[in-house]
Tab-separated table of C-alpha atoms in Angstrom:
chain	number	residue	atom	x	y	z
A	1	MET	CA	38.289	43.330	-15.945
A	2	LEU	CA	35.561	43.774	-18.827
A	3	LYS	CA	35.697	45.249	-21.718
A	4	PHE	CA	33.445	48.004	-22.854
A	5	TRP	CA	32.380	47.982	-26.459
A	6	LYS	CA	30.877	50.919	-28.247
A	7	LYS	CA	28.064	51.467	-30.847
A	8	LYS	CA	28.257	52.986	-34.115
A	9	GLU	CA	27.497	56.496	-34.156
A	10	GLY	CA	23.786	56.572	-34.706
A	11	ASP	CA	23.044	53.300	-33.271
A	12	ALA	CA	22.209	54.884	-29.257
A	13	ALA	CA	18.892	55.859	-28.832
A	14	PRO	CA	19.053	60.425	-28.447
A	15	VAL	CA	18.975	61.341	-25.230
A	16	GLU	CA	15.874	63.379	-24.814
A	17	PRO	CA	14.439	65.107	-20.850
A	18	VAL	CA	12.348	62.115	-21.036
A	19	ALA	CA	12.468	61.879	-16.907
A	20	ALA	CA	8.936	64.305	-16.303
A	21	ALA	CA	6.917	61.898	-18.988
A	22	ILE	CA	8.512	58.745	-17.765
A	23	ALA	CA	7.482	60.047	-13.951
A	24	ALA	CA	4.106	60.780	-15.297
A	25	LYS	CA	3.740	57.553	-16.877
A	26	VAL	CA	4.895	55.083	-14.287
A	27	ALA	CA	3.306	57.202	-11.517
A	28	LEU	CA	0.149	55.067	-11.146
A	29	PRO	CA	-2.570	55.261	-8.330
A	30	GLU	CA	-2.518	51.630	-6.414
A	31	ALA	CA	-5.129	52.428	-4.147
A	32	LEU	CA	-7.800	54.319	-5.390
A	33	THR	CA	-9.605	51.489	-7.224
A	34	PRO	CA	-10.618	48.202	-5.584
A	35	LYS	CA	-8.448	45.269	-7.610
A	36	ARG	CA	-10.667	43.908	-10.624
A	37	SER	CA	-11.108	40.818	-10.856
A	38	TRP	CA	-10.311	38.590	-13.879
A	39	ARG	CA	-14.113	38.126	-15.293
A	40	GLU	CA	-14.006	42.107	-15.388
A	41	ARG	CA	-10.905	41.884	-17.068
A	42	PHE	CA	-11.733	40.049	-19.426
A	43	ALA	CA	-15.391	40.725	-20.124
A	44	LYS	CA	-14.725	43.360	-23.329
A	45	SER	CA	-11.991	40.974	-24.500
A	46	VAL	CA	-12.386	39.310	-28.192
A	47	PHE	CA	-11.710	36.639	-27.049
A	48	ASN	CA	-15.088	36.598	-24.265
A	49	ARG	CA	-17.235	38.460	-27.026
A	50	ASP	CA	-16.489	35.719	-30.171
A	51	VAL	CA	-17.904	32.803	-27.724
A	52	ARG	CA	-20.364	34.987	-26.223
A	53	ASP	CA	-21.845	35.762	-29.486
A	54	LEU	CA	-21.573	31.996	-30.805
A	55	PHE	CA	-23.714	30.122	-28.789
A	56	LYS	CA	-26.441	33.411	-28.568
A	57	ARG	CA	-26.667	32.448	-32.323
A	58	HIS	CA	-26.436	29.088	-32.250
A	59	ALA	CA	-27.221	27.285	-28.931
A	60	LYS	CA	-28.215	24.139	-30.712
A	61	LEU	CA	-25.750	21.396	-29.974
A	62	ASP	CA	-24.527	19.918	-33.699
A	63	ASP	CA	-21.087	19.757	-35.096
A	64	ALA	CA	-22.070	23.085	-37.439
A	65	LEU	CA	-21.647	24.686	-33.636
A	66	LEU	CA	-18.396	22.797	-33.141
A	67	ASP	CA	-17.005	23.654	-36.834
A	68	GLU	CA	-18.055	27.564	-35.871
A	69	LEU	CA	-16.421	27.265	-32.404
A	70	GLU	CA	-13.477	26.197	-34.394
A	71	THR	CA	-13.466	28.816	-36.243
A	72	THR	CA	-13.635	31.394	-33.198
A	73	LEU	CA	-10.652	29.901	-31.262
A	74	ILE	CA	-8.600	29.708	-34.440
A	75	GLY	CA	-9.835	33.731	-34.720
A	76	ALA	CA	-8.726	34.290	-30.958
A	77	ASP	CA	-5.044	33.562	-31.801
A	78	VAL	CA	-5.702	29.935	-29.496
A	79	GLY	CA	-3.703	28.719	-32.769
A	80	VAL	CA	-4.758	25.779	-35.342
A	81	ALA	CA	-2.856	22.668	-33.351
A	82	ALA	CA	-4.537	23.922	-30.063
A	83	SER	CA	-7.862	24.391	-31.739
A	84	THR	CA	-7.886	21.491	-33.727
A	85	GLN	CA	-7.049	19.098	-30.486
A	86	LEU	CA	-9.504	20.465	-28.435
A	87	ILE	CA	-12.712	20.321	-30.951
A	88	GLU	CA	-11.473	16.870	-31.614
A	89	SER	CA	-11.819	16.056	-28.156
A	90	LEU	CA	-15.300	18.185	-27.730
A	91	ARG	CA	-16.588	16.095	-30.902
A	92	ARG	CA	-15.572	13.023	-29.669
A	93	ARG	CA	-17.413	13.328	-26.335
A	94	MET	CA	-20.579	14.316	-28.090
A	95	ASP	CA	-20.835	11.669	-30.417
A	96	GLN	CA	-20.557	9.551	-26.851
A	97	LEU	CA	-23.962	12.113	-25.947
A	98	GLU	CA	-21.844	13.560	-22.935
A	99	PHE	CA	-23.584	16.630	-23.537
A	100	ALA	CA	-27.296	17.122	-22.654
A	101	ASP	CA	-27.346	20.641	-23.952
A	102	ALA	CA	-24.902	23.509	-25.015
A	103	GLY	CA	-24.463	24.722	-22.005
A	104	ALA	CA	-22.627	21.626	-20.875
A	105	LEU	CA	-20.695	21.829	-24.043
A	106	LEU	CA	-19.599	25.138	-22.733
A	107	ALA	CA	-18.672	23.938	-19.542
A	108	ALA	CA	-16.522	20.925	-21.112
A	109	LEU	CA	-14.815	23.511	-23.104
A	110	ARG	CA	-13.869	25.699	-20.051
A	111	ALA	CA	-12.490	22.507	-18.385
A	112	GLU	CA	-10.435	20.988	-21.670
A	113	LEU	CA	-9.155	24.798	-21.550
A	114	THR	CA	-8.493	24.813	-17.904
A	115	ALA	CA	-6.460	21.122	-18.258
A	116	LEU	CA	-3.993	22.635	-21.516
A	117	LEU	CA	-3.380	25.520	-19.499
A	118	ALA	CA	-2.698	23.778	-15.942
A	119	PRO	CA	0.327	22.679	-16.250
A	120	VAL	CA	2.443	25.859	-17.446
A	121	ALA	CA	0.439	27.923	-14.464
A	122	VAL	CA	3.915	27.449	-12.397
A	123	PRO	CA	4.616	30.424	-10.169
A	124	LEU	CA	8.140	31.494	-10.038
A	125	VAL	CA	9.644	30.825	-7.008
A	126	PRO	CA	13.099	32.538	-6.154
A	127	GLN	CA	15.699	30.153	-5.144
A	128	CYS	CA	19.377	29.111	-5.653
A	129	ALA	CA	21.827	27.935	-3.716
A	130	GLN	CA	23.835	31.343	-3.748
A	131	LEU	CA	22.189	34.733	-3.859
A	132	PRO	CA	20.942	36.536	-5.612
A	133	PHE	CA	18.621	34.915	-7.581
A	134	VAL	CA	19.183	36.319	-10.553
A	135	ILE	CA	16.157	36.967	-12.988
A	136	LEU	CA	17.293	38.067	-16.635
A	137	MET	CA	14.667	39.809	-18.821
A	138	VAL	CA	14.048	39.819	-22.693
A	139	GLY	CA	11.789	40.257	-25.292
A	140	VAL	CA	11.536	43.043	-27.928
A	141	ASN	CA	10.850	46.597	-27.955
A	142	GLY	CA	7.113	47.661	-27.228
A	143	VAL	CA	6.166	44.485	-25.536
A	144	GLY	CA	6.350	46.114	-21.226
A	145	LYS	CA	9.440	44.572	-20.527
A	146	THR	CA	10.911	47.691	-18.528
A	147	THR	CA	7.446	48.197	-17.097
A	148	THR	CA	6.993	44.900	-15.991
A	149	ILE	CA	10.496	44.891	-14.386
A	150	GLY	CA	9.102	47.805	-11.940
A	151	LYS	CA	5.951	45.593	-10.872
A	152	LEU	CA	8.074	42.684	-10.335
A	153	ALA	CA	10.408	44.168	-8.204
A	154	ARG	CA	7.047	45.485	-6.130
A	155	HIS	CA	5.608	42.038	-6.187
A	156	PHE	CA	8.876	40.374	-4.835
A	157	GLN	CA	9.117	43.542	-2.061
A	158	ARG	CA	5.567	42.030	-1.002
A	159	GLN	CA	6.953	39.048	-0.258
A	160	GLY	CA	9.559	40.030	1.923
A	161	ARG	CA	12.488	40.266	-0.576
A	162	SER	CA	15.170	42.619	-1.240
A	163	VAL	CA	15.669	43.676	-5.005
A	164	VAL	CA	18.143	45.496	-7.287
A	165	LEU	CA	17.489	46.747	-10.941
A	166	ALA	CA	19.942	46.447	-13.706
A	167	ALA	CA	20.242	48.827	-15.934
A	168	GLY	CA	21.180	46.832	-18.899
A	169	ASP	CA	19.316	48.542	-21.697
A	170	THR	CA	21.990	50.487	-22.599
A	171	PHE	CA	20.744	51.064	-26.212
A	172	ARG	CA	17.784	53.413	-25.466
A	173	ALA	CA	18.630	56.306	-22.772
A	174	ALA	CA	14.741	56.486	-22.137
A	175	ALA	CA	14.460	53.225	-20.648
A	176	VAL	CA	17.553	53.292	-18.364
A	177	GLU	CA	15.472	57.042	-16.924
A	178	GLN	CA	12.710	54.613	-16.553
A	179	LEU	CA	13.569	51.896	-14.952
A	180	LYS	CA	14.998	54.698	-12.627
A	181	THR	CA	11.871	56.312	-12.088
A	182	TRP	CA	10.562	52.435	-10.916
A	183	GLY	CA	13.599	52.592	-8.631
A	184	GLU	CA	12.818	55.748	-7.016
A	185	ARG	CA	8.924	54.366	-6.999
A	186	ASN	CA	9.781	51.345	-4.933
A	187	ASP	CA	12.507	52.338	-2.901
A	188	VAL	CA	15.098	49.796	-4.861
A	189	GLN	CA	18.579	50.839	-5.891
A	190	VAL	CA	19.300	50.666	-10.027
A	191	ILE	CA	22.350	50.209	-10.956
A	192	SER	CA	23.415	51.670	-14.220
A	193	GLN	CA	26.454	53.322	-16.516
A	194	GLY	CA	26.682	55.518	-19.195
A	195	SER	CA	24.934	55.721	-22.282
A	196	GLY	CA	26.482	52.675	-24.678
A	197	ALA	CA	27.672	50.927	-22.161
A	198	ASP	CA	28.460	47.058	-22.867
A	199	SER	CA	25.269	45.293	-21.071
A	200	ALA	CA	27.305	42.478	-19.878
A	201	SER	CA	29.288	44.563	-17.935
A	202	VAL	CA	26.224	46.634	-16.333
A	203	ILE	CA	24.876	43.521	-15.331
A	204	PHE	CA	27.719	41.928	-13.797
A	205	ASP	CA	28.427	44.951	-11.686
A	206	ALA	CA	24.789	44.773	-10.876
A	207	LEU	CA	25.497	41.181	-9.925
A	208	GLN	CA	28.791	42.234	-7.947
A	209	SER	CA	27.330	44.571	-6.136
A	210	ALA	CA	23.875	42.725	-5.377
A	211	ARG	CA	25.653	39.343	-3.629
A	212	ALA	CA	28.390	42.130	-1.807
A	213	ARG	CA	25.165	43.688	-0.078
A	214	GLY	CA	23.253	40.157	0.381
A	215	ILE	CA	20.490	41.207	-1.836
A	216	ASP	CA	17.867	38.377	-2.697
A	217	VAL	CA	16.680	39.325	-6.677
A	218	LEU	CA	18.268	40.825	-9.247
A	219	ILE	CA	16.112	41.755	-11.836
A	220	ALA	CA	18.266	42.633	-14.939
A	221	ASP	CA	16.827	44.067	-18.254
A	222	THR	CA	18.196	43.920	-21.338
A	223	ALA	CA	17.564	45.643	-24.578
A	224	GLY	CA	14.684	46.111	-26.217
A	225	ARG	CA	15.499	43.624	-29.818
A	226	LEU	CA	14.277	42.207	-32.665
A	227	HIS	CA	14.464	38.001	-32.499
A	228	THR	CA	15.230	38.515	-36.529
A	229	GLN	CA	18.614	40.702	-35.507
A	230	GLY	CA	21.634	37.946	-35.020
A	231	GLY	CA	23.872	40.348	-33.377
A	232	LEU	CA	21.571	41.439	-30.832
A	233	MET	CA	20.702	37.896	-29.959
A	234	ASP	CA	24.414	36.721	-29.730
A	235	GLU	CA	24.627	40.117	-27.323
A	236	LEU	CA	21.897	38.322	-25.072
A	237	SER	CA	24.165	34.932	-25.074
A	238	LYS	CA	27.227	37.379	-23.846
A	239	VAL	CA	25.441	38.684	-21.149
A	240	ARG	CA	24.421	34.735	-19.865
A	241	ARG	CA	28.271	34.167	-20.739
A	242	VAL	CA	29.694	36.632	-18.175
A	243	LEU	CA	27.228	36.231	-15.403
A	244	THR	CA	28.883	32.658	-15.223
A	245	LYS	CA	31.991	33.974	-14.067
A	246	LEU	CA	30.310	35.060	-10.841
A	247	ASP	CA	27.467	32.042	-10.231
A	248	ALA	CA	27.970	28.906	-12.721
A	249	GLU	CA	24.259	29.072	-12.645
A	250	ALA	CA	23.189	32.797	-13.120
A	251	PRO	CA	21.220	33.685	-14.366
A	252	HIS	CA	18.813	31.170	-12.578
A	253	GLU	CA	15.441	32.579	-14.694
A	254	VAL	CA	15.426	33.933	-18.047
A	255	LEU	CA	11.870	35.677	-18.680
A	256	LEU	CA	10.377	36.261	-21.977
A	257	VAL	CA	7.949	39.201	-22.043
A	258	ILE	CA	5.734	38.483	-24.391
A	259	ASP	CA	2.823	41.069	-25.911
A	260	GLY	CA	-0.388	38.947	-25.547
A	261	THR	CA	-1.990	40.761	-28.430
A	262	THR	CA	0.909	39.678	-31.335
A	263	GLY	CA	-1.215	36.491	-31.827
A	264	GLN	CA	1.516	34.058	-34.372
A	265	ASN	CA	4.183	36.834	-33.735
A	266	ALA	CA	4.586	35.968	-30.297
A	267	ILE	CA	5.015	32.651	-30.828
A	268	ASN	CA	7.912	33.026	-33.519
A	269	GLN	CA	9.467	35.408	-30.368
A	270	VAL	CA	9.287	32.622	-28.429
A	271	ARG	CA	10.919	30.218	-30.699
A	272	GLN	CA	14.047	32.615	-31.368
A	273	PHE	CA	14.498	33.785	-27.809
A	274	ARG	CA	14.144	29.992	-27.015
A	275	GLN	CA	17.261	28.733	-29.096
A	276	ALA	CA	19.037	32.482	-28.835
A	277	ILE	CA	19.554	32.533	-24.766
A	278	GLY	CA	17.375	29.432	-23.228
A	279	VAL	CA	14.149	31.401	-22.299
A	280	THR	CA	12.949	29.308	-19.086
A	281	GLY	CA	9.079	31.672	-18.222
A	282	LEU	CA	6.812	33.704	-19.857
A	283	VAL	CA	5.522	36.882	-19.032
A	284	VAL	CA	2.772	37.804	-21.260
A	285	SER	CA	1.524	41.379	-21.322
A	286	LYS	CA	-1.388	43.556	-22.005
A	287	LEU	CA	-4.321	41.477	-22.195
A	288	ASP	CA	-5.986	43.705	-20.461
A	289	GLY	CA	-8.985	45.503	-21.921
A	290	THR	CA	-10.167	44.045	-25.986
A	291	ALA	CA	-7.069	41.657	-26.115
A	292	LYS	CA	-8.009	38.149	-27.697
A	293	GLY	CA	-6.307	36.221	-25.054
A	294	GLY	CA	-6.220	33.090	-27.013
A	295	VAL	CA	-2.169	33.049	-27.886
A	296	VAL	CA	-1.866	32.358	-24.376
A	297	PHE	CA	-3.180	28.790	-25.432
A	298	ALA	CA	-1.144	28.609	-27.917
A	299	LEU	CA	2.009	29.237	-26.076
A	300	ALA	CA	0.948	26.638	-23.814
A	301	LYS	CA	0.144	23.964	-26.727
A	302	GLU	CA	3.753	24.615	-28.793
A	303	PHE	CA	6.481	25.099	-25.954
A	304	GLY	CA	5.047	23.968	-22.881
A	305	LEU	CA	6.960	26.682	-20.947
A	306	PRO	CA	5.514	27.902	-17.465
A	307	ILE	CA	3.910	31.218	-17.771
A	308	ARG	CA	4.429	32.941	-14.838
A	309	PHE	CA	2.839	36.493	-14.742
A	310	VAL	CA	0.129	37.551	-17.013
A	311	GLY	CA	-0.451	41.336	-17.665
A	312	LEU	CA	-4.153	42.728	-17.179
A	313	GLY	CA	-3.739	46.447	-16.792
A	314	GLU	CA	-1.629	48.949	-15.978
A	315	THR	CA	-1.434	49.189	-11.572
A	316	LEU	CA	0.962	47.117	-9.951
A	317	ASP	CA	-1.307	45.008	-9.236
A	318	ASP	CA	-2.511	44.127	-12.540
A	319	LEU	CA	0.682	41.782	-12.862
A	320	ARG	CA	-0.672	38.930	-11.542
A	321	GLU	CA	1.113	35.522	-11.118
A	322	PHE	CA	-0.614	33.403	-13.716
A	323	ASP	CA	-3.654	30.958	-12.461
A	324	ALA	CA	-5.439	28.838	-15.242
A	325	ALA	CA	-8.493	28.492	-14.167
A	326	ALA	CA	-9.014	32.271	-13.152
A	327	PHE	CA	-7.914	32.939	-16.492
A	328	VAL	CA	-10.573	30.634	-18.498
A	329	GLU	CA	-13.584	31.884	-16.075
A	330	GLY	CA	-12.562	35.284	-17.298
A	331	LEU	CA	-12.317	34.388	-20.744
A	332	LEU	CA	-15.331	32.604	-21.216
A	333	PRO	CA	-18.929	33.508	-20.457
A	334	GLU	CA	-19.514	31.748	-17.127
A	335	SER	CA	-23.257	30.127	-18.453
A	336	LEU	CA	-25.498	30.629	-21.575
A	337	GLY	CA	-27.451	33.136	-19.445
A	338	ASP	CA	-24.322	35.843	-19.900
A	339	ALA	CA	-24.387	34.760	-23.636
A	340	ASP	CA	-27.764	35.808	-24.078
A	341	ASP	CA	-27.237	39.251	-22.060
């Protein structure tokens, strides 16, 4: 029998009438507009704009262009290590007269960036010896973790898989309400307990229920916690230990949701969560609009963890399986003609 632990007074977020507001946020149109391409999504991104502007003002193929390109990559959150590697490779090829003009350099940059991401573009395929396939969702507050869970549930449903959600973020009553709203929208059961309940107990109960019903996928929410808070990170470790009492292989996937606009802080988050809970895959959210987007390359270079999904917008269709080639095609101008627009 698992014991419940009580949080101190003031720890839990106050219960507010949030259901209506959450429902309004979650009830997004799915079929009112056609699905937008990756290029359309990134047309106004900082990465796309800065590369486009660089080639517009400096189309001459020389060392100065490469120096400016390196500065542009670092400024777009690609990171020093990845940027240096890319520029050194391009510089060697330029010295060997491989590029006839700046357009050829742009094409080579596209190929190099795609090659950097290709090894981490690994889709999530739920496979395990004993159902359900358990996905533990982790991340700090504000990255869009609960919304990602709702979109993931629909993703798996479209594959013909049954899904159950576990409201393991017991720290905030609003998080439970938001998850329940997504459950109602997707016609998916949400296992929850009272505010302040032990997160590990909630997720354990959800695993028992899902197993008894022969559910294919269990997606468990956890409290949005700061990666610098040791006690909360310890709670994640506790969730993992409790799950192994029912299934020695659970959780089968630990998905860390990262805000794609946070730059170097995203690197620090991955490092801390990986050490605490053993992250097996990433979801990079908030890459729509004017996001820089370069952090994806930094993550690939630094960790080599599979990037399972990226969030490109608010609708259900905007959670996309990560596609390295499509991502790079969207970020970079298609040609120097685009750069001159």
